[in-house]
mmCIF file of N, CA and C in Angstrom:
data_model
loop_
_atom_site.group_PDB
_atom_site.id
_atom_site.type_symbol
_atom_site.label_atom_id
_atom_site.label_comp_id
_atom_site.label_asym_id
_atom_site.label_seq_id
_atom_site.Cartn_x
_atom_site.Cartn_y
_atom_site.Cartn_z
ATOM 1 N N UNK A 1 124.786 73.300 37.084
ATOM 2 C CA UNK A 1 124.892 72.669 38.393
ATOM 3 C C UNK A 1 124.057 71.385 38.407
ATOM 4 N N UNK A 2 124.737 70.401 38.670
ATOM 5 C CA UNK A 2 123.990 68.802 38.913
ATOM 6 C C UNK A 2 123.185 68.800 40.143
ATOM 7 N N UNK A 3 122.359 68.222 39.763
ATOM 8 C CA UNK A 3 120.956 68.176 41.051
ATOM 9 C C UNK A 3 121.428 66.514 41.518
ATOM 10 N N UNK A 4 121.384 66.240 42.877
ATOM 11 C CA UNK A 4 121.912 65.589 44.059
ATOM 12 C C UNK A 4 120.688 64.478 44.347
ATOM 13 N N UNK A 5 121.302 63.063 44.544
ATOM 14 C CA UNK A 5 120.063 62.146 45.351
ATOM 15 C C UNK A 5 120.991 61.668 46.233
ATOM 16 N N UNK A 6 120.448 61.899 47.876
ATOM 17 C CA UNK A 6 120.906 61.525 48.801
ATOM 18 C C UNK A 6 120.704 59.970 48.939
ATOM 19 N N UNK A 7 121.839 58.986 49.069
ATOM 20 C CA UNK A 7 121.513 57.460 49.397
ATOM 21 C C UNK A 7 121.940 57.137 50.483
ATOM 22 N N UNK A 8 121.319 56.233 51.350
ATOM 23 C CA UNK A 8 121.069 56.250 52.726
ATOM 24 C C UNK A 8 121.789 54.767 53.030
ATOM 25 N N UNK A 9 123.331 54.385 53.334
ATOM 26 C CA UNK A 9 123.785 53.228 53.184
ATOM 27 C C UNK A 9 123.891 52.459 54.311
ATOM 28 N N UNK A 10 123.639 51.408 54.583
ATOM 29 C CA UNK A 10 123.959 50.390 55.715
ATOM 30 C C UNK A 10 125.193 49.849 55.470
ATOM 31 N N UNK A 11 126.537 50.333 56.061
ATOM 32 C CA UNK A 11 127.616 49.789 56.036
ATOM 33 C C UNK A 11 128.080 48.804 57.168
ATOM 34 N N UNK A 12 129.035 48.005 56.664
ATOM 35 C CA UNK A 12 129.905 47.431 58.100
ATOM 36 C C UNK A 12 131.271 48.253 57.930
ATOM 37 N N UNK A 13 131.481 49.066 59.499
ATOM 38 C CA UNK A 13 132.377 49.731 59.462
ATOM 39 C C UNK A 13 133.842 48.888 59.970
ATOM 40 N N UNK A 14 135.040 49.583 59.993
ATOM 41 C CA UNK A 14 135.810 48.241 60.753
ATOM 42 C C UNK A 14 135.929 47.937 61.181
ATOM 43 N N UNK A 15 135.939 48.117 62.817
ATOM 44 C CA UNK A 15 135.287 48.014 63.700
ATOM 45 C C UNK A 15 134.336 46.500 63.847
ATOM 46 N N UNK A 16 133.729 46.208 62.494
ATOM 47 C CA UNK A 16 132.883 45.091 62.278
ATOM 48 C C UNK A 16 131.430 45.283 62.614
ATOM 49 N N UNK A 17 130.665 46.533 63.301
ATOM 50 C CA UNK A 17 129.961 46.874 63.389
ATOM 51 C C UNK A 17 128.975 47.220 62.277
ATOM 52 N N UNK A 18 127.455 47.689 62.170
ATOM 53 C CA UNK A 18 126.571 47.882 60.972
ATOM 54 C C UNK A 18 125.951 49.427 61.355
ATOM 55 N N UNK A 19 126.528 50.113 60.223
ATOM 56 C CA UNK A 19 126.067 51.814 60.823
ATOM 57 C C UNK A 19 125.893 52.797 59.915
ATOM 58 N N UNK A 20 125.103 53.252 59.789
ATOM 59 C CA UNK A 20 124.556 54.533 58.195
ATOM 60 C C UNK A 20 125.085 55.345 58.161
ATOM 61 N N UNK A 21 124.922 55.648 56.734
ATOM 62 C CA UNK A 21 125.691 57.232 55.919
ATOM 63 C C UNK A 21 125.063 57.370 54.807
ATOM 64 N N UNK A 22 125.654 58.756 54.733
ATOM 65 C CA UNK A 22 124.524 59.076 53.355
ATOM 66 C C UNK A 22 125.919 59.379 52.269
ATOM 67 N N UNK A 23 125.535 59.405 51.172
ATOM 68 C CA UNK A 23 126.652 59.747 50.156
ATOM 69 C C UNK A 23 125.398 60.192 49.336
ATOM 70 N N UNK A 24 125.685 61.094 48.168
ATOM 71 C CA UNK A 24 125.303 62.025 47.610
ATOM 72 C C UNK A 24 125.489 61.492 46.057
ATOM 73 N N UNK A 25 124.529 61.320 45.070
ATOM 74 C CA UNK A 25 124.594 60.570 43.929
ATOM 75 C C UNK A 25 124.218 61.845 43.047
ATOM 76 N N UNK A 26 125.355 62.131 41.434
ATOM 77 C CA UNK A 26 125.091 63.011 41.408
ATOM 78 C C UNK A 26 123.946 62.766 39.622
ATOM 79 N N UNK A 27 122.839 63.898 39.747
ATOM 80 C CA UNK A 27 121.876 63.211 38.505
ATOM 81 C C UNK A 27 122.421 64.689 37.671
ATOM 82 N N UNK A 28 123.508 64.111 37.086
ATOM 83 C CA UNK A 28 123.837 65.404 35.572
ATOM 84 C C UNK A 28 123.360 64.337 34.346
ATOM 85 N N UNK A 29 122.399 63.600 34.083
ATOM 86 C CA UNK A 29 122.017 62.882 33.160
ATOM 87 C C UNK A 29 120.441 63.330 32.685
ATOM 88 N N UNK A 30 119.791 63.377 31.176
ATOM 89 C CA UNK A 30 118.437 63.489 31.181
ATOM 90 C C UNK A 30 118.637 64.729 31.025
ATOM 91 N N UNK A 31 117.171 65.550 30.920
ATOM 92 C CA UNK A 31 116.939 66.571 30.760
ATOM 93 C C UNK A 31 116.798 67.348 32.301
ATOM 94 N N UNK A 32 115.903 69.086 31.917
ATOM 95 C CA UNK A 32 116.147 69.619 33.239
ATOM 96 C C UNK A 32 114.849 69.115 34.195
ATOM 97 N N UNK A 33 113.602 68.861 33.551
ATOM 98 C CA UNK A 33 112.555 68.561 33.914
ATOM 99 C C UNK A 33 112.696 67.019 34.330
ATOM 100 N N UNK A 34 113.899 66.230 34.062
ATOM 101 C CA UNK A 34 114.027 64.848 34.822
ATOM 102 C C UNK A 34 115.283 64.189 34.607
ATOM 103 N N UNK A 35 115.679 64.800 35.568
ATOM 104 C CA UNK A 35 117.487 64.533 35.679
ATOM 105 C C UNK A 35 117.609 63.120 36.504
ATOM 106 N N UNK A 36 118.968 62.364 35.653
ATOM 107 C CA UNK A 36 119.005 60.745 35.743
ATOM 108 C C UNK A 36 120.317 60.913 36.414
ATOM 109 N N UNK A 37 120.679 60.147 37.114
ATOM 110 C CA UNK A 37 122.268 59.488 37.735
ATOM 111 C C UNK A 37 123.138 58.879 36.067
ATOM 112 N N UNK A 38 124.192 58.281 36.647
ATOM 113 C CA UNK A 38 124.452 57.702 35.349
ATOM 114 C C UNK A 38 123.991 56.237 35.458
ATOM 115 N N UNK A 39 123.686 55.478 34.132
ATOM 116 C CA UNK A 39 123.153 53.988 34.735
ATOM 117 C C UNK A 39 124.234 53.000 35.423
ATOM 118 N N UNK A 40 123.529 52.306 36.274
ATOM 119 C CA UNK A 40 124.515 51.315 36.692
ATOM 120 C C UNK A 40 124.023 50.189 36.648
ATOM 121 N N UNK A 41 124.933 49.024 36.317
ATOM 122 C CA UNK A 41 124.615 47.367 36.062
ATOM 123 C C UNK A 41 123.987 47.042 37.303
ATOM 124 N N UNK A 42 122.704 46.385 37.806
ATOM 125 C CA UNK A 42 122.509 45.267 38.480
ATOM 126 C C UNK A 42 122.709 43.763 37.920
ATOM 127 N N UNK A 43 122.187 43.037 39.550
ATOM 128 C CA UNK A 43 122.409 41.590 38.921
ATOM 129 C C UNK A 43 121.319 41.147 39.420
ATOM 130 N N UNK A 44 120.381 41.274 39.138
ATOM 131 C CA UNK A 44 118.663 40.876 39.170
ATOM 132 C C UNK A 44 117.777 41.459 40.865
ATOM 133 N N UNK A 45 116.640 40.755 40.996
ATOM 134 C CA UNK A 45 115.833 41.531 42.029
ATOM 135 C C UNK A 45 114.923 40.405 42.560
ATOM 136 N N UNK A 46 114.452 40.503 43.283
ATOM 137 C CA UNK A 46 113.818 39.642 44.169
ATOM 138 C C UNK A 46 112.908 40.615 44.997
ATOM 139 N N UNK A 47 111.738 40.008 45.392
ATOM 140 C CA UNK A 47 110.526 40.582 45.743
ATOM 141 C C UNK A 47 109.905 40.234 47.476
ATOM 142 N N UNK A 48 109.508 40.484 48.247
ATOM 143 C CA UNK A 48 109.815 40.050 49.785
ATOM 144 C C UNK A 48 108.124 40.790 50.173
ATOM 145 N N UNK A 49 107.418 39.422 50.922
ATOM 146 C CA UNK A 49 106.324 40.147 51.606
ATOM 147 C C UNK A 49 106.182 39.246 53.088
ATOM 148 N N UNK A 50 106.801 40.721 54.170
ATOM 149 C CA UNK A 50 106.606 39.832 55.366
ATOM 150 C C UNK A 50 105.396 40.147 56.592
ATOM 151 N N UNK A 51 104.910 39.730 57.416
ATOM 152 C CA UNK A 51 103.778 39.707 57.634
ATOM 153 C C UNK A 51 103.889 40.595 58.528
ATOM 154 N N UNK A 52 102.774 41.158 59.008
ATOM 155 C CA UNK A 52 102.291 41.774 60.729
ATOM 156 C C UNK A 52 103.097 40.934 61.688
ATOM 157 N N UNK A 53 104.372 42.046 62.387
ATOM 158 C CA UNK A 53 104.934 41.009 63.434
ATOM 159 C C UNK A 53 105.563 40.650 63.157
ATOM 160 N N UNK A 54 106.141 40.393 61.983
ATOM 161 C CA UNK A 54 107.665 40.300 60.929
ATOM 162 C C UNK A 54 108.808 40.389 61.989
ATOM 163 N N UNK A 55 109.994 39.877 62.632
ATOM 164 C CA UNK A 55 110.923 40.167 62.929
ATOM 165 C C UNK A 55 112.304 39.791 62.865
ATOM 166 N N UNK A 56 113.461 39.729 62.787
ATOM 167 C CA UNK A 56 114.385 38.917 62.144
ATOM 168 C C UNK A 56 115.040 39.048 63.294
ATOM 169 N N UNK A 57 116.552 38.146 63.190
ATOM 170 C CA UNK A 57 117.664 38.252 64.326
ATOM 171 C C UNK A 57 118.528 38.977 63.982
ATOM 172 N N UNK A 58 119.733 39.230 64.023
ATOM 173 C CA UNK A 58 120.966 39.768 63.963
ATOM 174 C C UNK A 58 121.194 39.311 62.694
ATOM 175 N N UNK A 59 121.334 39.811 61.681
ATOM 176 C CA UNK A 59 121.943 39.380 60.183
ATOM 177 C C UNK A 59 123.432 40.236 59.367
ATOM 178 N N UNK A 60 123.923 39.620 58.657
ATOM 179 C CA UNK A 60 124.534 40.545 57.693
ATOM 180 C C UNK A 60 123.850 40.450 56.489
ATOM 181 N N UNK A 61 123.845 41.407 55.545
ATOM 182 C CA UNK A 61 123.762 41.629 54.320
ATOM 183 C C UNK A 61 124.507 40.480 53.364
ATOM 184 N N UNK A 62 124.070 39.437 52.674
ATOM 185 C CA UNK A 62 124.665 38.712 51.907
ATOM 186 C C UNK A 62 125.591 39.107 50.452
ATOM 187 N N UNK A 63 124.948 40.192 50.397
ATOM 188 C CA UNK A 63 125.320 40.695 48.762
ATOM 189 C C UNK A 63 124.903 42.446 48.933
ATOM 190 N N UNK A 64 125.701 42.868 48.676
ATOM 191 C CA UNK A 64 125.060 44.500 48.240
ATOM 192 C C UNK A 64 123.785 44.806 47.661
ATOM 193 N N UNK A 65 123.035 45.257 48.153
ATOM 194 C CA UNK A 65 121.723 45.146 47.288
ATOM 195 C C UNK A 65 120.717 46.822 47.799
ATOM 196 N N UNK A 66 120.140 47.343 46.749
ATOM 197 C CA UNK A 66 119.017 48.642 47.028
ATOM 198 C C UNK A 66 118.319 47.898 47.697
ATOM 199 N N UNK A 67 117.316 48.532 48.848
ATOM 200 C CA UNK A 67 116.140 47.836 49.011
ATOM 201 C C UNK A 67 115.251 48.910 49.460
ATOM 202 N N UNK A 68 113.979 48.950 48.448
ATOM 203 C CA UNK A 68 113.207 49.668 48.048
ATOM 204 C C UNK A 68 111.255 49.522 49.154
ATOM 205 N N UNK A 69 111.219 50.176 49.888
ATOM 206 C CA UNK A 69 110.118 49.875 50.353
ATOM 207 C C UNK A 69 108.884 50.098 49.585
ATOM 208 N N UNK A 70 108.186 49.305 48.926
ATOM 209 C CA UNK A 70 106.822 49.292 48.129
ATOM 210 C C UNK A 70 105.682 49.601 49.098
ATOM 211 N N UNK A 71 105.534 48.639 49.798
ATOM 212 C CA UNK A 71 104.032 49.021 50.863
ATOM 213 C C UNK A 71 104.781 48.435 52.493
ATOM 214 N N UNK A 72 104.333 49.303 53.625
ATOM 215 C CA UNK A 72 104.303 48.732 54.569
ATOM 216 C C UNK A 72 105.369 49.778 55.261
ATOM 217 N N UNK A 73 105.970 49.959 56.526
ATOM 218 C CA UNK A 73 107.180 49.976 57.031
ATOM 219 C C UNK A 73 108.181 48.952 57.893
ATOM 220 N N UNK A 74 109.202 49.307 57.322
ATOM 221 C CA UNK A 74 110.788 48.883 57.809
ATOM 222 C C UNK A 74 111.778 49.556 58.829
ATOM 223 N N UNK A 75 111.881 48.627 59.749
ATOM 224 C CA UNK A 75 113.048 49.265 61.003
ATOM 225 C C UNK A 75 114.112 48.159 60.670
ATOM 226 N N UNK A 76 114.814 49.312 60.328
ATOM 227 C CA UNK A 76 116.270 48.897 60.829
ATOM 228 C C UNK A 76 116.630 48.935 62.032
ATOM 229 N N UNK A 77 117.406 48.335 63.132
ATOM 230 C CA UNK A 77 117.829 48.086 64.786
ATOM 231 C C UNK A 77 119.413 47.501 64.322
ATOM 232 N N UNK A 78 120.251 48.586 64.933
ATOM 233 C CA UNK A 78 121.640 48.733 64.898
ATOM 234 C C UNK A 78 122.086 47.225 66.171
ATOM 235 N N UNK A 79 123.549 47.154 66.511
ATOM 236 C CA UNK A 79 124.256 46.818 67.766
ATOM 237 C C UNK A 79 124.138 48.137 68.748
ATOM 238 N N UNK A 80 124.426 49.016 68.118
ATOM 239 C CA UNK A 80 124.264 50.363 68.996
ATOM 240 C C UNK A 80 123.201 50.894 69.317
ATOM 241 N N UNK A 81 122.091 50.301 68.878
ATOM 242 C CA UNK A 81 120.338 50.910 69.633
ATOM 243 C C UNK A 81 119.930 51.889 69.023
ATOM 244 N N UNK A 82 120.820 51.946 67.994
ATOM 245 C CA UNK A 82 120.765 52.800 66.601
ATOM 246 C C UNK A 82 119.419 52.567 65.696
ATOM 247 N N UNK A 83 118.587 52.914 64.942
ATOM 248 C CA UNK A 83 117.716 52.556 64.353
ATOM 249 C C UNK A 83 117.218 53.545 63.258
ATOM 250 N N UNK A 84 116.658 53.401 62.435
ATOM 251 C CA UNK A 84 116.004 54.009 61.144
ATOM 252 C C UNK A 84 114.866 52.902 60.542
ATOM 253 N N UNK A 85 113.649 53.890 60.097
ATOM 254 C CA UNK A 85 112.285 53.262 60.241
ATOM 255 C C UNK A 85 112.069 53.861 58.857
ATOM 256 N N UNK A 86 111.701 53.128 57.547
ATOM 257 C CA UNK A 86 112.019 53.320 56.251
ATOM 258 C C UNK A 86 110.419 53.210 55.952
ATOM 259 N N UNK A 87 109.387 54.104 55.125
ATOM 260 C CA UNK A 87 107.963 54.217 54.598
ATOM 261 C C UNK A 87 107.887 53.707 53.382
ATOM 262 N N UNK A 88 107.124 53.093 52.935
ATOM 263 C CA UNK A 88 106.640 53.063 51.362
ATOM 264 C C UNK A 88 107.446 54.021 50.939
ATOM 265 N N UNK A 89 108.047 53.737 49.317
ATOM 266 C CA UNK A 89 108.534 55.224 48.495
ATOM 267 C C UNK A 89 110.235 54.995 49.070
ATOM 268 N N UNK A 90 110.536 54.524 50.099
ATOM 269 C CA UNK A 90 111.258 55.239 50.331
ATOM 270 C C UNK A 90 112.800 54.081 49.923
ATOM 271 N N UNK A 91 113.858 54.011 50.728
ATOM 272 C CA UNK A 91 114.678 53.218 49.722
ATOM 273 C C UNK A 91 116.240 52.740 51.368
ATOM 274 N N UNK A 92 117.238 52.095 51.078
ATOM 275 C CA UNK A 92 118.481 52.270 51.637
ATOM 276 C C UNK A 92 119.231 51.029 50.774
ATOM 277 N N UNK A 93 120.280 51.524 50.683
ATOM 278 C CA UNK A 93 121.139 50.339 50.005
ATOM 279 C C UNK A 93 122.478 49.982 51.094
ATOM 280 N N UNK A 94 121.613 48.699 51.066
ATOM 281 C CA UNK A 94 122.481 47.629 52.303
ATOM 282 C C UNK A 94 123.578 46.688 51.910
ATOM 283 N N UNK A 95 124.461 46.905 52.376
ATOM 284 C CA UNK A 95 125.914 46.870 52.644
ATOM 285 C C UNK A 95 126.556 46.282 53.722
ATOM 286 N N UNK A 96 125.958 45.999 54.654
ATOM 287 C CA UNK A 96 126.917 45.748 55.852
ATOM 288 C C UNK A 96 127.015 44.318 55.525
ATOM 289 N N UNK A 97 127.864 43.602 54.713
ATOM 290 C CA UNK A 97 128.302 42.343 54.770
ATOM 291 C C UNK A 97 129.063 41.850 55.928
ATOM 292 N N UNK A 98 129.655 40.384 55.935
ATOM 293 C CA UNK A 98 130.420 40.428 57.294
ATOM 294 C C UNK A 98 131.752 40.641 56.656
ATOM 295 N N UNK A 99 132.628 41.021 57.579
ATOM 296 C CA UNK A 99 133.870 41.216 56.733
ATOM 297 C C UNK A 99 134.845 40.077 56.446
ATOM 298 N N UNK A 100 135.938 40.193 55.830
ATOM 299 C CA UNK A 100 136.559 39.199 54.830
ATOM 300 C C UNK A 100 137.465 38.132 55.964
ATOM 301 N N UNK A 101 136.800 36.778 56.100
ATOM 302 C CA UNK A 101 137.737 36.016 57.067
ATOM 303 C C UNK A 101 136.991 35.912 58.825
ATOM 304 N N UNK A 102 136.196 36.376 58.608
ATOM 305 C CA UNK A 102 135.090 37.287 59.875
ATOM 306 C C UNK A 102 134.155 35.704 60.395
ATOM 307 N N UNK A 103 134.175 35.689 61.741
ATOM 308 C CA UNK A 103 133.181 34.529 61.851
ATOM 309 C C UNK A 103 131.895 35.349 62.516
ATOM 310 N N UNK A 104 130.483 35.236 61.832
ATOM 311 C CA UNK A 104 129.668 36.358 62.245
ATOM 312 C C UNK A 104 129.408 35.985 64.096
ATOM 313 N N UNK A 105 129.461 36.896 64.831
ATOM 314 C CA UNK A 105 128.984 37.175 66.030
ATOM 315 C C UNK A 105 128.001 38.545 66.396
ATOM 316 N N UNK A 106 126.377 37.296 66.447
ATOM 317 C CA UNK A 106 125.729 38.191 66.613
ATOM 318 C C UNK A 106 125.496 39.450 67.445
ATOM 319 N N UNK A 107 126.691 39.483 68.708
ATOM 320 C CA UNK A 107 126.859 40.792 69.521
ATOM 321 C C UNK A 107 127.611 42.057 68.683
ATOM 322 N N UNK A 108 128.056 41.764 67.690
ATOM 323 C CA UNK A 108 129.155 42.441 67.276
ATOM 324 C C UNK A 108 128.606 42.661 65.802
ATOM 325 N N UNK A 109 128.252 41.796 64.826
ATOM 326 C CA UNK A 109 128.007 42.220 63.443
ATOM 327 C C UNK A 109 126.452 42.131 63.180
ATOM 328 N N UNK A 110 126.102 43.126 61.777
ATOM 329 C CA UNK A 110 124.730 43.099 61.100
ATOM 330 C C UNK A 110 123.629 44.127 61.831
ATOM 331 N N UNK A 111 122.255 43.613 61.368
ATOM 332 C CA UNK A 111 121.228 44.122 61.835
ATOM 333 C C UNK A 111 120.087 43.483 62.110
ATOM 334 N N UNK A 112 119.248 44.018 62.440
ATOM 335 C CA UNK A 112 117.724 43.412 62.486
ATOM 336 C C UNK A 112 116.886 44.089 61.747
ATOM 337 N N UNK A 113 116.137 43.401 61.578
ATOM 338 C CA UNK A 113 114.735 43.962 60.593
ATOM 339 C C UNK A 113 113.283 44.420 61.213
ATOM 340 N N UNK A 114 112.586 44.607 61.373
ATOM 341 C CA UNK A 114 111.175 44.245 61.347
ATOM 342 C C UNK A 114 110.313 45.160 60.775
ATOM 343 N N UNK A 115 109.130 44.494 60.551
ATOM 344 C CA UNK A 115 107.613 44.751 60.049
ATOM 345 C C UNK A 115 107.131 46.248 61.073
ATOM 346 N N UNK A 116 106.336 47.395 60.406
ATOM 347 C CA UNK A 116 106.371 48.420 61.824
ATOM 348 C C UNK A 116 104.984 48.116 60.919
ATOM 349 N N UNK A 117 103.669 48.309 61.956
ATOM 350 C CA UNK A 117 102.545 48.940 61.846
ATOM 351 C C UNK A 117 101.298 47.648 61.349
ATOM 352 N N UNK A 118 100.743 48.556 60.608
ATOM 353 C CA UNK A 118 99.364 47.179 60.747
ATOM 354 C C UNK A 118 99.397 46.778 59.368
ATOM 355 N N UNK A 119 100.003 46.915 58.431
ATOM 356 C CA UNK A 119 99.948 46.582 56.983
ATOM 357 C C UNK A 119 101.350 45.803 56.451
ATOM 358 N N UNK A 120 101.456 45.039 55.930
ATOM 359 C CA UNK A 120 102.644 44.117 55.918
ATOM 360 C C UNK A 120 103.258 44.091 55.269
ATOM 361 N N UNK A 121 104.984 44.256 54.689
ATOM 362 C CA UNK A 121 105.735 44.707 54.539
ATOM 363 C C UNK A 121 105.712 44.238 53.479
ATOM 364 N N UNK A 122 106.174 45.242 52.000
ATOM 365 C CA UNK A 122 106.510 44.627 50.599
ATOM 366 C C UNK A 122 107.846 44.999 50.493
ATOM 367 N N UNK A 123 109.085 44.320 50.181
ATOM 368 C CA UNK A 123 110.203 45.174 49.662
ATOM 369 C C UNK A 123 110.733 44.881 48.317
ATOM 370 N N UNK A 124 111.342 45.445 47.744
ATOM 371 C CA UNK A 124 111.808 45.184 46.555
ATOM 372 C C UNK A 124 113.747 44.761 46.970
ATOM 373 N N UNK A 125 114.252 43.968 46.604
ATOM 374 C CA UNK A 125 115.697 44.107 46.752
ATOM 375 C C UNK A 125 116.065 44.103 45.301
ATOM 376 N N UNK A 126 116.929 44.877 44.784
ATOM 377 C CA UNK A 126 118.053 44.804 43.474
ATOM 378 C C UNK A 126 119.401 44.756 44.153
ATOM 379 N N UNK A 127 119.632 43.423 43.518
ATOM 380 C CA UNK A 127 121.181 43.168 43.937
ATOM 381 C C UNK A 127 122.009 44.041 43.129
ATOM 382 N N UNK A 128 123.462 44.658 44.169
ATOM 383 C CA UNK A 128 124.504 45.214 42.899
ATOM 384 C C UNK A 128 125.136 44.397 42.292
ATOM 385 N N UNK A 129 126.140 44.552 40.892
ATOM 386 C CA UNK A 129 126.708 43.682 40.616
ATOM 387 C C UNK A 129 128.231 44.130 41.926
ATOM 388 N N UNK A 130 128.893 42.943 41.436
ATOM 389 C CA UNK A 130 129.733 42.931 42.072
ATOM 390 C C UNK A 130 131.008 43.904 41.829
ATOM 391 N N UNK A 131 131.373 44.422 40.745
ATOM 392 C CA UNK A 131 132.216 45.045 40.124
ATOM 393 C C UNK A 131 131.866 46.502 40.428
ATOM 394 N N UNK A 132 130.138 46.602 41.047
ATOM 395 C CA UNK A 132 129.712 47.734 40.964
ATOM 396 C C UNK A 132 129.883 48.267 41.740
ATOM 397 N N UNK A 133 130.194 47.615 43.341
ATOM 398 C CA UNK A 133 130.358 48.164 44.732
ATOM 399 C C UNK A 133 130.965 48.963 45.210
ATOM 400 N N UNK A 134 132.312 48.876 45.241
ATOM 401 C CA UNK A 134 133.171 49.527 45.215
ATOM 402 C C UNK A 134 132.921 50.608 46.977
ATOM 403 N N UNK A 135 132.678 49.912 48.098
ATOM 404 C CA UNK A 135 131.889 50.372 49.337
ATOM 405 C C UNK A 135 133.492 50.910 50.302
ATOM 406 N N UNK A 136 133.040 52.082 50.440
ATOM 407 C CA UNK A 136 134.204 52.466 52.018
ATOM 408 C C UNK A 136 133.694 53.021 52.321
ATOM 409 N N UNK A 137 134.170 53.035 53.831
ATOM 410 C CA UNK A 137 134.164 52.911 55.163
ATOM 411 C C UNK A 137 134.164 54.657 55.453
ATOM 412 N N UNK A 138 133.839 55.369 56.081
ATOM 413 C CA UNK A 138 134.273 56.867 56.152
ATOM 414 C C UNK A 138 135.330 56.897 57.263
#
């Protein structure tokens, strides 16, 4: 039996909206004492430190990318008042691009970001490749 890593995705649904799901990654790779996924191609990483008070506007996701919280916490803030608040350690791979032909309207597409607490935000982003995505909608 393959042991399971839950990934926590920021999609744009069709609708055009930005809204989470989890999909289930399965680790039958490695041994039993440290079971691996299978590998997958990125296309490099980039490093992000934003301050106390950090806050962004309405965005989409430019590129598919993990983004890995190193130090600090992260809120995600939906269109729907929706939200998820991400710790050190912890991870979501963001997705909600705008969709194909789409002129972004900030009532309607993306998310917001911000900085939570008194220590200031490190993130890691790894972009996917492009071939690698392969993203739907539930």
């Amino acid at each position: 039996m393959s042991e399971l890593f839950t990934k926590t995705i920021l999609y744009t649904a069709q609708s055009g909206h930005a809204l989470f799901k989890t999909e289930e990654v399965a680790l039958n790779e490695g041994k039993p004492e440290a079971r691996l996924s299978a590998l997958k191609p990125s296309a490099g990483y980039q490093l992000r430190k934003s301050p106390v008070g950090f806050k962004s506007e309405f965005h989409c996701t430019g590129a598919p990318q993990w983004v890995f919280i190193l130090s600090g916490e992260m809120h995600i803030g939906l269109q729907s008042g929706e939200g998820k608040t991400f710790k050190a350690g912890e991870h979501f791979y963001s997705a909600d691009t705008l969709p194909a032909g789409a002129t972004f309207d900030p009532k309607i597409h993306g998310h917001w970001s911000c900085q939570v607490g008194s220590e200031p935000l490190v993130t890691l982003f790894l972009r996917d490749e492009p071939q690698a995505q392969g993203l739907s909608s539930p």
